[in-house]
Coordinates of N, CA and C in Angstrom, one line a residue:
A1296 N 0.6 -1.8 -0.3 CA 0.3 -0.2 0.0 C 0.9 1.3 0.3
V1297 N 2.0 1.0 0.4 CA 3.2 2.2 1.0 C 4.0 2.9 -1.0
V1298 N 3.9 1.4 -1.7 CA 4.6 2.1 -2.6 C 3.0 1.6 -3.6
T1299 N 2.4 1.7 -3.5 CA 1.3 2.1 -4.7 C 1.1 3.4 -3.4
A1300 N 1.2 3.9 -2.7 CA 0.8 5.0 -2.6 C 1.9 6.8 -3.4
M1301 N 3.0 5.5 -3.2 CA 3.7 6.3 -3.6 C 3.9 6.5 -4.6
V1302 N 4.2 5.8 -5.8 CA 3.9 5.1 -7.0 C 2.8 6.7 -7.4
T1303 N 2.0 6.6 -6.6 CA 0.6 7.2 -7.5 C 1.1 9.3 -7.3
L1304 N 1.9 9.1 -6.0 CA 2.1 10.6 -6.0 C 3.1 10.7 -7.4
C1305 N 4.3 10.2 -7.2 CA 5.1 10.4 -9.0 C 3.9 10.7 -10.2
L1306 N 3.6 9.7 -9.6 CA 2.7 10.4 -11.6 C 1.7 11.7 -11.6
E1307 N 1.4 12.0 -9.5 CA 0.5 13.6 -9.8 C 1.5 14.6 -10.3
D1308 N 2.3 13.8 -9.7 CA 3.7 15.2 -9.7 C 3.9 15.5 -11.7
K1309 N 4.3 14.6 -12.0 CA 5.1 13.7 -13.2 C 3.1 14.9 -14.4
T1310 N 2.7 15.1 -13.7 CA 1.4 16.1 -14.6 C 1.9 17.9 -14.1
A1311 N 2.2 17.7 -12.9 CA 2.2 18.7 -12.2 C 3.8 19.2 -12.9
F1312 N 4.9 18.7 -13.7 CA 6.2 18.9 -14.2 C 5.5 18.9 -15.2
L1313 N 4.7 18.5 -15.8 CA 4.3 19.0 -18.0 C 3.6 20.5 -17.9
S1314 N 2.9 20.8 -17.0 CA 2.4 22.5 -16.4 C 3.1 23.7 -16.4
L1315 N 4.3 22.9 -16.1 CA 6.1 24.2 -16.2 C 6.1 23.9 -17.2
G1316 N 7.0 23.3 -17.8 CA 6.9 22.9 -19.2 C 8.0 21.6 -19.4
V1317 N 8.3 21.1 -18.6 CA 9.0 20.0 -19.2 C 8.6 18.5 -19.2
E1318 N 9.3 18.2 -19.8 CA 9.0 16.4 -19.8 C 8.9 16.0 -19.1
P1319 N 8.7 14.8 -19.0 CA 9.2 13.3 -17.9 C 10.1 12.6 -17.5
S1320 N 10.6 12.6 -16.6 CA 11.8 11.8 -17.3 C 11.0 9.7 -17.6
H1321 N 11.6 9.4 -18.5 CA 11.6 8.1 -18.9 C 12.0 6.7 -17.6
S1322 N 12.9 8.0 -16.7 CA 13.7 6.6 -15.8 C 13.7 5.8 -15.0
P1323 N 13.3 4.9 -14.8 CA 12.2 4.4 -13.4 C 12.5 5.4 -12.2
L1324 N 11.3 5.3 -12.2 CA 11.3 6.1 -11.1 C 11.6 5.3 -9.8
S1325 N 12.2 6.4 -8.9 CA 13.3 5.9 -6.9 C 13.9 7.2 -6.5
I1326 N 13.3 6.6 -4.9 CA 13.3 8.0 -4.6 C 15.6 8.1 -3.4
N1327 N 15.9 9.0 -4.2 CA 16.5 9.2 -3.2 C 17.1 10.5 -3.2
L1328 N 17.4 10.7 -1.7 CA 17.8 11.7 -1.3 C 18.8 12.7 -1.8
K1329 N 19.8 12.5 -2.8 CA 20.7 13.8 -3.7 C 20.3 14.8 -4.3
R1330 N 18.9 14.1 -5.4 CA 17.9 14.0 -6.2 C 16.7 14.3 -5.5
K1331 N 16.6 15.2 -5.4 CA 14.8 15.5 -5.3 C 13.3 15.3 -6.4
R1332 N 13.3 14.3 -6.5 CA 12.0 13.9 -7.3 C 10.9 14.2 -6.9
D1333 N 10.2 14.3 -9.0 CA 9.7 14.4 -8.4 C 8.0 15.1 -7.8
W1334 N 7.9 14.0 -7.2 CA 7.1 14.1 -6.8 C 6.7 14.7 -5.3
L1335 N 8.0 14.8 -5.0 CA 8.2 16.1 -4.1 C 7.2 17.4 -3.7
L1336 N 7.0 17.8 -5.2 CA 7.1 19.7 -5.1 C 5.0 19.6 -4.9
D1337 N 4.0 18.1 -5.1 CA 2.4 18.8 -4.4 C 2.5 17.3 -3.4
S1338 N 3.0 16.8 -3.1 CA 3.4 16.1 -1.5 C 2.2 16.7 -0.4
K1339 N 1.0 16.1 0.1 CA 0.6 16.4 0.6 C 1.6 16.5 2.4
D1340 N 2.3 15.2 2.6 CA 3.1 15.7 3.9 C 4.5 16.6 3.2
D1341 N 4.4 18.4 3.3 CA 4.8 19.1 4.9 C 6.1 18.4 5.6
D1342 N 5.9 18.3 6.4 CA 7.1 16.9 7.3 C 7.6 16.3 6.8
L1343 N 6.7 15.8 5.7 CA 7.9 13.7 6.0 C 9.0 14.9 3.5
A1344 N 8.0 15.9 3.3 CA 9.0 17.2 2.4 C 10.4 17.3 3.2
E1345 N 9.4 18.0 4.3 CA 10.6 19.1 5.3 C 12.2 17.8 5.6
L1346 N 11.7 16.7 5.9 CA 13.1 15.9 6.0 C 13.3 15.2 4.9
L1347 N 13.1 14.3 3.7 CA 13.4 14.2 2.2 C 14.5 15.4 2.1
I1348 N 14.5 16.9 2.6 CA 15.3 18.4 2.8 C 15.3 18.5 3.4
P1349 N 17.1 17.5 3.1 CA 17.8 18.4 4.1 C 18.9 19.7 3.6
D1350 N 18.4 20.9 4.5 CA 19.6 21.5 4.9 C 21.5 21.3 4.3
P1351 N 22.4 22.5 3.6 CA 23.6 22.2 3.4 C 24.0 22.8 5.5
E1352 N 24.8 21.8 5.1 CA 25.4 21.7 6.8 C 26.5 22.9 6.1
P1353 N 26.4 24.1 7.7 CA 27.8 24.3 7.8 C 28.7 23.7 8.1
V1354 N 29.8 24.9 7.4 CA 31.2 24.1 8.5 C 32.2 25.8 8.7
W1355 N 32.9 24.8 9.6 CA 33.9 26.8 9.8 C 34.7 26.5 9.0
V1356 N 35.4 27.5 9.1 CA 36.7 27.9 8.3 C 37.8 29.2 9.4
V1357 N 38.8 29.4 9.4 CA 39.8 29.8 10.4 C 39.2 31.7 9.3
E1358 N 39.3 32.5 10.0 CA 38.7 33.8 9.7 C 40.3 34.1 9.3
Y1359 N 40.6 34.1 11.3 CA 42.5 34.7 10.5 C 42.6 33.9 12.0
L1360 N 44.3 34.0 12.2 CA 44.9 32.7 13.4 C 45.9 34.7 13.8
C1361 N 45.9 34.9 14.2 CA 47.0 35.7 15.3 C 47.6 34.9 17.0
G1362 N 49.5 34.4 17.2 CA 49.4 33.9 18.0 C 48.7 32.3 18.4
L1363 N 48.2 32.7 19.8 CA 47.2 30.9 20.0 C 45.6 32.2 19.6
K1364 N 45.7 33.1 19.0 CA 44.3 33.5 19.8 C 44.0 32.5 18.0
M1365 N 42.7 32.1 17.3 CA 42.2 32.3 16.4 C 40.6 31.7 16.1
K1366 N 40.2 32.6 15.5 CA 38.7 33.7 14.6 C 38.0 32.4 13.8
L1367 N 37.2 32.1 13.7 CA 36.4 31.3 13.4 C 35.4 31.3 12.4
K1368 N 35.3 30.9 11.2 CA 34.2 32.1 10.7 C 32.9 30.2 10.0
R1369 N 31.2 31.3 9.9 CA 30.4 30.1 9.5 C 30.3 29.8 9.2
Q1370 N 30.0 29.1 8.1 CA 30.3 29.4 6.1 C 28.9 28.4 6.2
C1371 N 28.4 28.3 5.7 CA 27.0 27.2 4.6 C 28.3 26.8 3.2
V1372 N 27.9 25.4 2.6 CA 28.6 24.5 1.7 C 26.9 25.2 1.0
S1373 N 27.7 25.4 0.4 CA 26.1 26.1 -0.5 C 26.6 24.0 -2.6
L1374 N 25.0 24.5 -2.3 CA 24.2 23.0 -3.5 C 24.3 23.3 -4.7
V1375 N 25.3 24.4 -5.6 CA 25.4 25.3 -6.8 C 25.7 24.7 -7.5
L1376 N 25.8 23.0 -8.2 CA 26.6 23.3 -9.2 C 27.3 23.5 -10.5
P1377 N 28.7 23.1 -10.9 CA 28.6 23.4 -12.6 C 26.9 23.0 -13.3
E1378 N 26.7 22.3 -13.5 CA 25.1 22.4 -14.0 C 24.6 23.4 -14.1
H1379 N 24.2 23.4 -12.4 CA 23.6 25.0 -12.7 C 24.2 26.1 -13.2
H1380 N 25.0 26.4 -14.1 CA 25.6 27.8 -14.2 C 25.0 27.2 -15.2
E1381 N 24.9 25.8 -16.1 CA 25.0 25.9 -17.8 C 24.3 26.1 -17.1
V1382 N 23.0 25.3 -16.8 CA 21.9 25.6 -17.7 C 21.3 27.8 -17.4
F1383 N 21.2 27.7 -17.2 CA 21.2 29.4 -16.5 C 22.4 30.1 -17.9
T1384 N 22.8 29.3 -18.2 CA 24.3 30.1 -19.3 C 23.4 29.6 -20.6
K1385 N 22.7 29.6 -20.8 CA 21.8 28.3 -22.1 C 20.6 29.2 -21.6
L1386 N 20.4 29.4 -20.7 CA 18.7 30.3 -20.2 C 18.7 31.6 -21.0
L1387 N 20.2 32.2 -21.1 CA 20.3 33.5 -21.7 C 20.4 33.9 -22.4
E1388 N 20.0 33.1 -23.4 CA 19.9 32.5 -24.5 C 19.0 32.7 -25.6
D1389 N 17.7 32.4 -24.6 CA 16.6 32.3 -24.4 C 15.9 34.0 -24.8
S1390 N 14.9 33.3 -26.5 CA 14.6 34.6 -26.7 C 14.0 35.9 -26.3
V1391 N 12.8 35.2 -24.7 CA 12.5 36.1 -24.5 C 12.9 36.5 -23.4
V1392 N 14.1 36.0 -22.5 CA 15.1 36.4 -21.5 C 16.4 36.8 -22.0
K1393 N 16.1 37.0 -23.5 CA 17.1 38.7 -23.5 C 16.0 39.3 -23.5
R1394 N 14.9 39.7 -24.4 CA 14.8 40.6 -24.4 C 14.0 41.3 -23.4
F1395 N 14.2 40.1 -22.3 CA 13.3 40.8 -20.9 C 14.8 41.4 -20.1
L1396 N 15.7 41.3 -19.6 CA 16.8 41.3 -19.4 C 16.9 43.0 -20.7
A1397 N 17.4 42.8 -21.5 CA 17.4 44.2 -23.0 C 16.8 44.9 -22.4
W1398 N 15.0 44.6 -22.0 CA 14.6 46.1 -21.5 C 15.5 46.8 -20.3
D1399 N 15.3 46.0 -19.5 CA 15.2 46.1 -18.1 C 16.2 46.9 -18.1
K1400 N 16.6 47.8 -18.0 CA 18.3 48.8 -18.6 C 18.1 49.7 -17.6
D1401 N 17.3 50.0 -15.9 CA 17.9 50.2 -15.1 C 17.6 49.4 -13.7
L1402 N 17.7 47.7 -14.3 CA 18.4 47.0 -13.4 C 17.5 46.6 -11.9
K1403 N 16.2 47.2 -12.6 CA 15.4 47.0 -12.3 C 14.6 45.4 -10.3
V1404 N 14.8 44.6 -12.3 CA 14.2 43.8 -11.4 C 15.4 42.5 -12.1
S1405 N 16.3 42.5 -12.1 CA 17.1 42.6 -13.1 C 19.4 42.6 -12.9
D1406 N 18.6 42.9 -11.9 CA 20.3 43.0 -11.3 C 21.0 41.8 -11.5
K1407 N 22.6 41.7 -10.7 CA 23.0 41.1 -10.5 C 23.7 39.6 -9.9
Y1408 N 22.4 40.9 -8.7 CA 21.6 40.3 -7.3 C 21.3 38.9 -7.2
L1409 N 20.1 39.4 -8.0 CA 19.0 39.5 -8.6 C 19.2 38.4 -8.9
L1410 N 20.3 37.5 -9.8 CA 20.6 36.7 -11.3 C 20.7 36.6 -10.3
A1411 N 22.5 36.1 -9.4 CA 23.0 34.9 -8.5 C 21.5 34.8 -8.5
M1412 N 20.3 34.7 -7.8 CA 19.7 34.2 -7.0 C 19.0 32.9 -7.6
V1413 N 18.4 33.1 -9.0 CA 19.2 32.3 -10.0 C 18.5 30.8 -9.9
I1414 N 20.4 31.2 -10.0 CA 21.3 30.3 -9.8 C 20.8 28.9 -8.6
A1415 N 20.9 30.4 -7.2 CA 21.0 28.7 -5.8 C 20.1 28.5 -5.1
Y1416 N 18.9 29.4 -6.5 CA 16.8 29.2 -6.5 C 17.1 27.4 -7.0
F1417 N 18.1 27.5 -8.4 CA 18.1 26.2 -9.1 C 18.5 25.1 -8.2
S1418 N 19.8 25.5 -8.4 CA 20.3 24.3 -6.9 C 18.8 23.6 -5.7
R1419 N 18.6 24.4 -5.6 CA 18.1 24.1 -4.8 C 16.1 23.7 -4.8
A1420 N 16.2 23.7 -5.9 CA 14.9 23.4 -6.5 C 14.8 21.1 -6.9
G1421 N 16.1 21.3 -6.6 CA 16.6 19.3 -7.5 C 15.9 19.1 -8.4
L1422 N 15.8 19.8 -9.3 CA 15.4 18.9 -10.8 C 16.7 19.0 -11.2
F1423 N 16.4 17.8 -12.1 CA 18.0 18.2 -13.3 C 17.7 18.6 -13.6
A1424 N 19.2 20.0 -14.4 CA 19.6 20.5 -16.0 C 18.6 20.1 -16.5
W1425 N 19.0 19.6 -17.6 CA 18.0 19.5 -18.4 C 16.2 19.6 -17.4
Q1426 N 15.2 19.8 -17.2 CA 14.1 19.8 -16.6 C 13.9 21.3 -16.8
Y1427 N 14.9 22.4 -16.5 CA 14.8 23.5 -16.1 C 14.5 24.3 -17.9
R1428 N 13.8 25.3 -17.5 CA 12.8 26.1 -19.2 C 13.3 27.1 -18.9
R1429 N 12.3 28.5 -19.9 CA 11.8 29.8 -19.1 C 11.4 29.6 -18.7
I1430 N 10.2 29.5 -17.6 CA 8.9 29.5 -17.2 C 10.2 29.4 -15.9
H1431 N 10.6 27.9 -15.4 CA 11.8 28.4 -14.4 C 12.2 29.5 -13.8
F1432 N 12.9 30.1 -14.9 CA 14.6 31.0 -15.4 C 12.4 32.4 -14.4
F1433 N 12.5 33.1 -14.2 CA 10.9 34.0 -14.4 C 10.1 33.4 -12.8
L1434 N 10.2 32.3 -13.0 CA 9.9 32.3 -11.1 C 11.2 31.8 -10.4
A1435 N 11.9 32.3 -10.6 CA 12.9 31.7 -9.5 C 13.8 33.9 -9.5
L1436 N 13.2 34.3 -11.1 CA 13.7 36.2 -10.9 C 12.8 36.4 -10.3
Y1437 N 11.2 36.0 -10.2 CA 9.8 36.8 -9.6 C 10.2 36.4 -7.8
L1438 N 10.8 35.3 -7.5 CA 10.5 35.1 -5.6 C 11.7 35.9 -5.5
A1439 N 12.9 36.2 -6.3 CA 14.2 36.4 -5.9 C 13.9 38.0 -5.9
N1440 N 13.3 39.1 -6.8 CA 12.4 40.5 -6.3 C 11.3 39.8 -5.8
D1441 N 10.8 39.2 -4.5 CA 9.3 39.0 -3.5 C 10.6 39.3 -2.5
M1442 N 11.6 38.4 -2.3 CA 13.0 38.7 -1.5 C 13.3 39.5 -0.6
E1443 N 14.1 40.6 -1.6 CA 15.4 41.2 -1.9 C 14.9 43.0 -1.8
E1444 N 13.4 43.2 -3.1 CA 13.4 44.7 -3.6 C 11.7 45.3 -3.1
D1445 N 12.2 46.2 -2.2 CA 11.1 47.2 -1.0 C 9.7 47.4 -2.7
N1446 N 10.4 47.3 -3.8 CA 8.9 48.1 -4.2 C 9.1 46.8 -5.6
Q1447 N 7.9 46.7 -6.1 CA 7.6 45.2 -5.6 C 6.3 45.7 -7.1
A1448 N 6.6 46.5 -7.8 CA 5.9 46.9 -9.0 C 6.4 45.9 -10.6
P1449 N 7.9 47.0 -10.2 CA 8.8 46.2 -11.7 C 8.5 44.5 -12.0
K1450 N 8.8 43.8 -10.7 CA 8.3 42.6 -11.3 C 6.3 42.4 -11.6
Q1451 N 6.1 42.8 -12.1 CA 4.8 42.5 -13.1 C 5.2 42.6 -14.4
D1452 N 6.2 43.8 -15.0 CA 6.3 43.3 -16.3 C 7.0 41.9 -16.2
I1453 N 7.6 41.5 -15.9 CA 7.2 39.5 -16.2 C 5.9 39.1 -17.2
F1454 N 4.9 38.9 -16.6 CA 4.1 39.1 -17.0 C 3.8 39.1 -19.0
Y1455 N 4.5 40.7 -19.0 CA 3.5 40.9 -20.1 C 4.7 39.9 -21.2
F1456 N 6.5 39.9 -20.7 CA 7.1 38.8 -21.7 C 6.9 38.0 -21.4
L1457 N 6.0 37.3 -20.7 CA 5.4 35.6 -21.1 C 4.6 35.2 -21.0
Y1458 N 3.2 36.5 -21.2 CA 1.7 36.5 -21.6 C 1.2 38.0 -22.2
G1459 N 2.1 38.1 -22.1 CA 2.0 40.0 -23.0 C 0.0 40.3 -22.3
K1460 N -0.2 40.7 -22.9 CA -1.6 41.1 -22.4 C -2.5 40.4 -21.7
S1461 N -2.7 39.5 -21.6 CA -2.8 38.4 -21.1 C -2.9 38.3 -19.8
Y1462 N -4.5 38.2 -18.8 CA -4.3 38.1 -17.3 C -4.5 36.4 -17.0
A1463 N -4.7 35.6 -17.7 CA -6.3 34.3 -17.5 C -4.5 33.6 -17.3
Q1464 N -3.4 33.7 -17.6 CA -2.9 32.6 -17.1 C -2.0 33.4 -16.0
R1465 N -1.5 34.6 -15.1 CA -1.6 35.2 -13.9 C -1.5 34.0 -12.6
P1466 N -2.2 32.9 -12.4 CA -3.5 32.2 -11.1 C -2.7 31.1 -11.5
M1467 N -1.8 31.5 -12.5 CA -1.4 29.4 -12.8 C 0.7 29.7 -12.5
F1468 N 0.9 31.0 -12.8 CA 2.3 31.1 -13.0 C 2.1 31.6 -10.9
H1469 N 1.2 31.1 -10.4 CA 1.8 32.0 -9.1 C 1.5 30.6 -9.3
K1470 N 1.0 29.8 -8.8 CA 0.6 28.6 -8.0 C 1.9 27.5 -9.1
L1471 N 2.6 27.8 -9.9 CA 3.6 27.3 -10.3 C 4.6 27.8 -8.9
R1472 N 5.0 29.2 -8.6 CA 5.8 29.6 -8.3 C 5.3 28.9 -6.9
F1473 N 4.7 29.2 -6.2 CA 4.1 28.2 -5.2 C 4.9 26.8 -5.3
Q1474 N 4.3 25.8 -6.4 CA 5.3 24.4 -5.8 C 6.6 24.6 -5.8
F1475 N 7.3 26.1 -6.5 CA 8.4 25.8 -6.7 C 9.5 26.4 -5.3
V1476 N 8.3 27.2 -5.4 CA 9.4 27.4 -3.3 C 9.5 25.9 -2.3
R1477 N 8.6 25.5 -2.5 CA 7.5 24.2 -2.0 C 9.7 23.2 -2.2
S1478 N 9.7 23.4 -3.8 CA 10.3 21.9 -3.7 C 11.5 22.6 -3.1
M1479 N 12.0 24.3 -2.9 CA 13.4 24.0 -2.4 C 12.9 24.4 -0.7
G1480 N 11.7 23.6 -0.1 CA 12.2 23.4 1.0 C 12.0 24.7 1.7
W1481 N 11.4 25.8 0.7 CA 11.2 26.8 1.7 C 11.9 27.8 2.0
R1482 N 13.4 27.7 1.3 CA 14.3 27.7 1.2 C 15.3 29.2 0.5
T1483 N 14.3 30.7 0.9 CA 14.2 31.6 -0.6 C 15.6 32.6 0.1
W1484 N 15.6 32.4 1.9 CA 17.5 33.4 1.2 C 18.5 33.2 1.2
V1485 N 18.7 34.2 0.2 CA 20.2 33.6 -0.5 C 21.0 34.7 0.0
S1486 N 22.5 34.6 1.0 CA 23.0 35.6 1.1 C 24.2 36.5 0.3
R1487 N 24.2 36.9 0.3 CA 25.3 37.5 -0.5 C 26.4 37.3 -0.6
E1488 N 26.8 36.2 0.1 CA 28.8 35.8 0.2 C 28.3 34.3 -0.5
E1489 N 27.0 34.3 -1.4 CA 26.7 33.1 -2.0 C 26.8 33.7 -3.1
C1490 N 25.7 35.0 -3.4 CA 25.6 34.9 -4.5 C 27.4 35.8 -5.4
E1491 N 28.1 36.1 -4.3 CA 29.2 36.2 -4.9 C 30.2 35.3 -5.4
E1492 N 29.9 34.5 -4.8 CA 30.2 32.7 -5.2 C 30.3 32.0 -6.6
I1493 N 28.5 32.6 -6.0 CA 28.0 32.7 -7.8 C 28.9 33.6 -8.4
Q1494 N 28.5 34.4 -8.3 CA 29.6 35.1 -9.8 C 30.9 34.2 -10.0
A1495 N 31.0 34.2 -8.5 CA 33.4 33.9 -8.9 C 33.3 32.8 -9.8
Y1496 N 33.0 32.0 -10.4 CA 32.7 30.3 -11.2 C 32.7 31.1 -12.0
N1497 N 31.8 31.9 -12.7 CA 32.8 32.5 -14.3 C 32.6 33.6 -14.1
P1498 N 33.3 34.9 -13.2 CA 33.3 36.1 -13.9 C 33.1 36.9 -14.7
E1499 N 33.7 36.4 -15.5 CA 33.0 36.9 -16.9 C 32.4 36.7 -17.8
L1500 N 31.4 36.8 -17.3 CA 29.8 36.1 -17.7 C 29.3 37.5 -18.2
W1501 N 28.7 38.0 -18.9 CA 28.1 39.4 -19.8 C 27.6 40.6 -18.3
V1502 N 26.3 39.5 -17.6 CA 25.2 39.1 -16.8 C 26.4 39.9 -15.2
W1503 N 26.6 39.5 -14.7 CA 28.1 40.1 -14.0 C 28.2 41.5 -13.6
K1504 N 27.9 42.5 -14.6 CA 28.1 43.3 -15.6 C 26.0 44.1 -14.8
R1505 N 26.2 43.6 -15.0 CA 24.3 44.3 -14.1 C 25.0 44.7 -12.8
D1506 N 24.7 45.7 -12.9 CA 25.6 46.0 -11.3 C 24.4 47.8 -11.1
R1507 N 24.4 47.8 -10.6 CA 22.6 49.3 -9.9 C 23.9 50.3 -10.2
A1508 N 24.9 50.0 -9.8 CA 25.6 50.9 -8.3 C 26.9 52.2 -9.3
T1509 N 26.6 51.3 -10.5 CA 27.3 52.1 -11.9 C 26.4 52.7 -12.8
L1510 N 25.0 52.6 -12.5 CA 24.6 53.7 -13.7 C 24.2 54.8 -12.6
P1511 N 24.2 56.2 -13.9 CA 24.8 57.0 -13.5 C 22.8 57.7 -13.3
Q1512 N 21.9 57.5 -13.1 CA 21.0 57.8 -12.5 C 20.6 57.5 -11.2
N1513 N 21.3 56.2 -10.1 CA 22.5 56.2 -9.0 C 23.5 57.0 -8.7
S1514 N 24.0 56.9 -9.8 CA 25.1 58.3 -8.8 C 24.7 60.2 -8.3
R1515 N 23.5 59.9 -9.4 CA 22.9 61.0 -9.2 C 21.9 61.3 -8.4
T1516 N 21.5 59.8 -7.7 CA 20.3 60.0 -6.8 C 21.1 59.5 -5.2
I1517 N 22.2 59.2 -5.9 CA 23.4 59.4 -4.4 C 24.0 60.3 -4.2
E1518 N 23.8 61.4 -5.2 CA 24.8 62.4 -4.5 C 24.2 63.2 -3.8
H1519 N 21.5 62.9 -5.1 CA 21.2 63.6 -3.9 C 20.9 64.2 -2.5
E1520 N 21.0 62.3 -2.5 CA 20.7 62.3 -0.9 C 22.0 62.7 -0.3
I1521 N 23.0 63.0 -0.3 CA 23.8 63.6 0.7 C 23.7 64.2 1.2
Q1522 N 23.2 64.8 -0.4 CA 23.4 67.2 -0.5 C 21.9 67.1 0.9
V1523 N 20.8 66.2 1.2 CA 20.1 66.1 1.5 C 20.4 66.7 3.3
C1524 N 21.0 65.3 3.3 CA 21.4 65.3 4.5 C 22.4 66.2 5.1
L1525 N 23.0 66.9 4.7 CA 24.3 67.6 5.2 C 23.0 69.3 4.4
R1526 N 22.4 69.3 4.6 CA 21.5 70.4 4.4 C 21.3 71.4 6.0
P1527 N 20.4 70.3 6.6 CA 20.7 71.0 7.8 C 21.6 71.1 9.3
L1528 N 22.9 71.3 8.6 CA 23.8 71.0 9.1 C 24.6 73.0 8.5
E1529 N 24.0 73.3 6.9 CA 25.0 74.5 6.1 C 23.9 75.4 6.8
Y1530 N 23.0 75.1 6.9 CA 21.3 76.4 7.9 C 22.1 76.2 9.5
G1531 N 23.0 75.5 9.7 CA 23.3 75.2 11.9 C 22.4 74.2 12.3
H1532 N 21.2 73.8 11.4 CA 20.8 73.3 13.0 C 21.0 72.3 13.0
H1533 N 21.0 71.3 14.2 CA 21.2 70.9 14.8 C 20.3 69.0 14.6
L1534 N 21.5 67.9 14.1 CA 20.6 66.8 14.4 C 20.1 66.2 15.4

């Protein structure tokens, strides 16, 4: 009975992956802790799913050593593999992805850190590299904006590039986004250090030049904010 239930869950999630635009695997079904299988996406047992999605174990590294004194720094082992970088680079050549990145000239939705988070999410979702499609790129990018951006309006333009002016597919997008987050075991936070580690894997990749700090309008904004902060001092006011 247990085996039958597991097979049923597997078959149900094949349908879920078809809705993601992914062809089901023809390889034999098996439970593998290293590779989270498809049926975890729609598993009704959240506790079981979380048990089968282990968090990366932290390691301790020496930050500095001075005589008999030693300072340790806690780090988490990254789950990002070369195959995640490869599929991300391949998706950058997708026609819709290329048009979207070219449109986002102000980098409000797709700066280098948000794009690095896409790779981090790919590594946590547990799919095989060949399973990732355009929709996964935008699901991950939308989620990265959810986590990091105060202004949530710009990310809505993702829908225009995916579906045009139609609103009919948006509920399905949000359903897939929920499934994507569940497949990651709800681990949506990505540290700046992990983003920089991801970028360092292939520092010459063109998207890592998408730095908001280098944009002219950002420089003017920072200069204006500094002037506003200093203005009370010019008039003799005390903070």
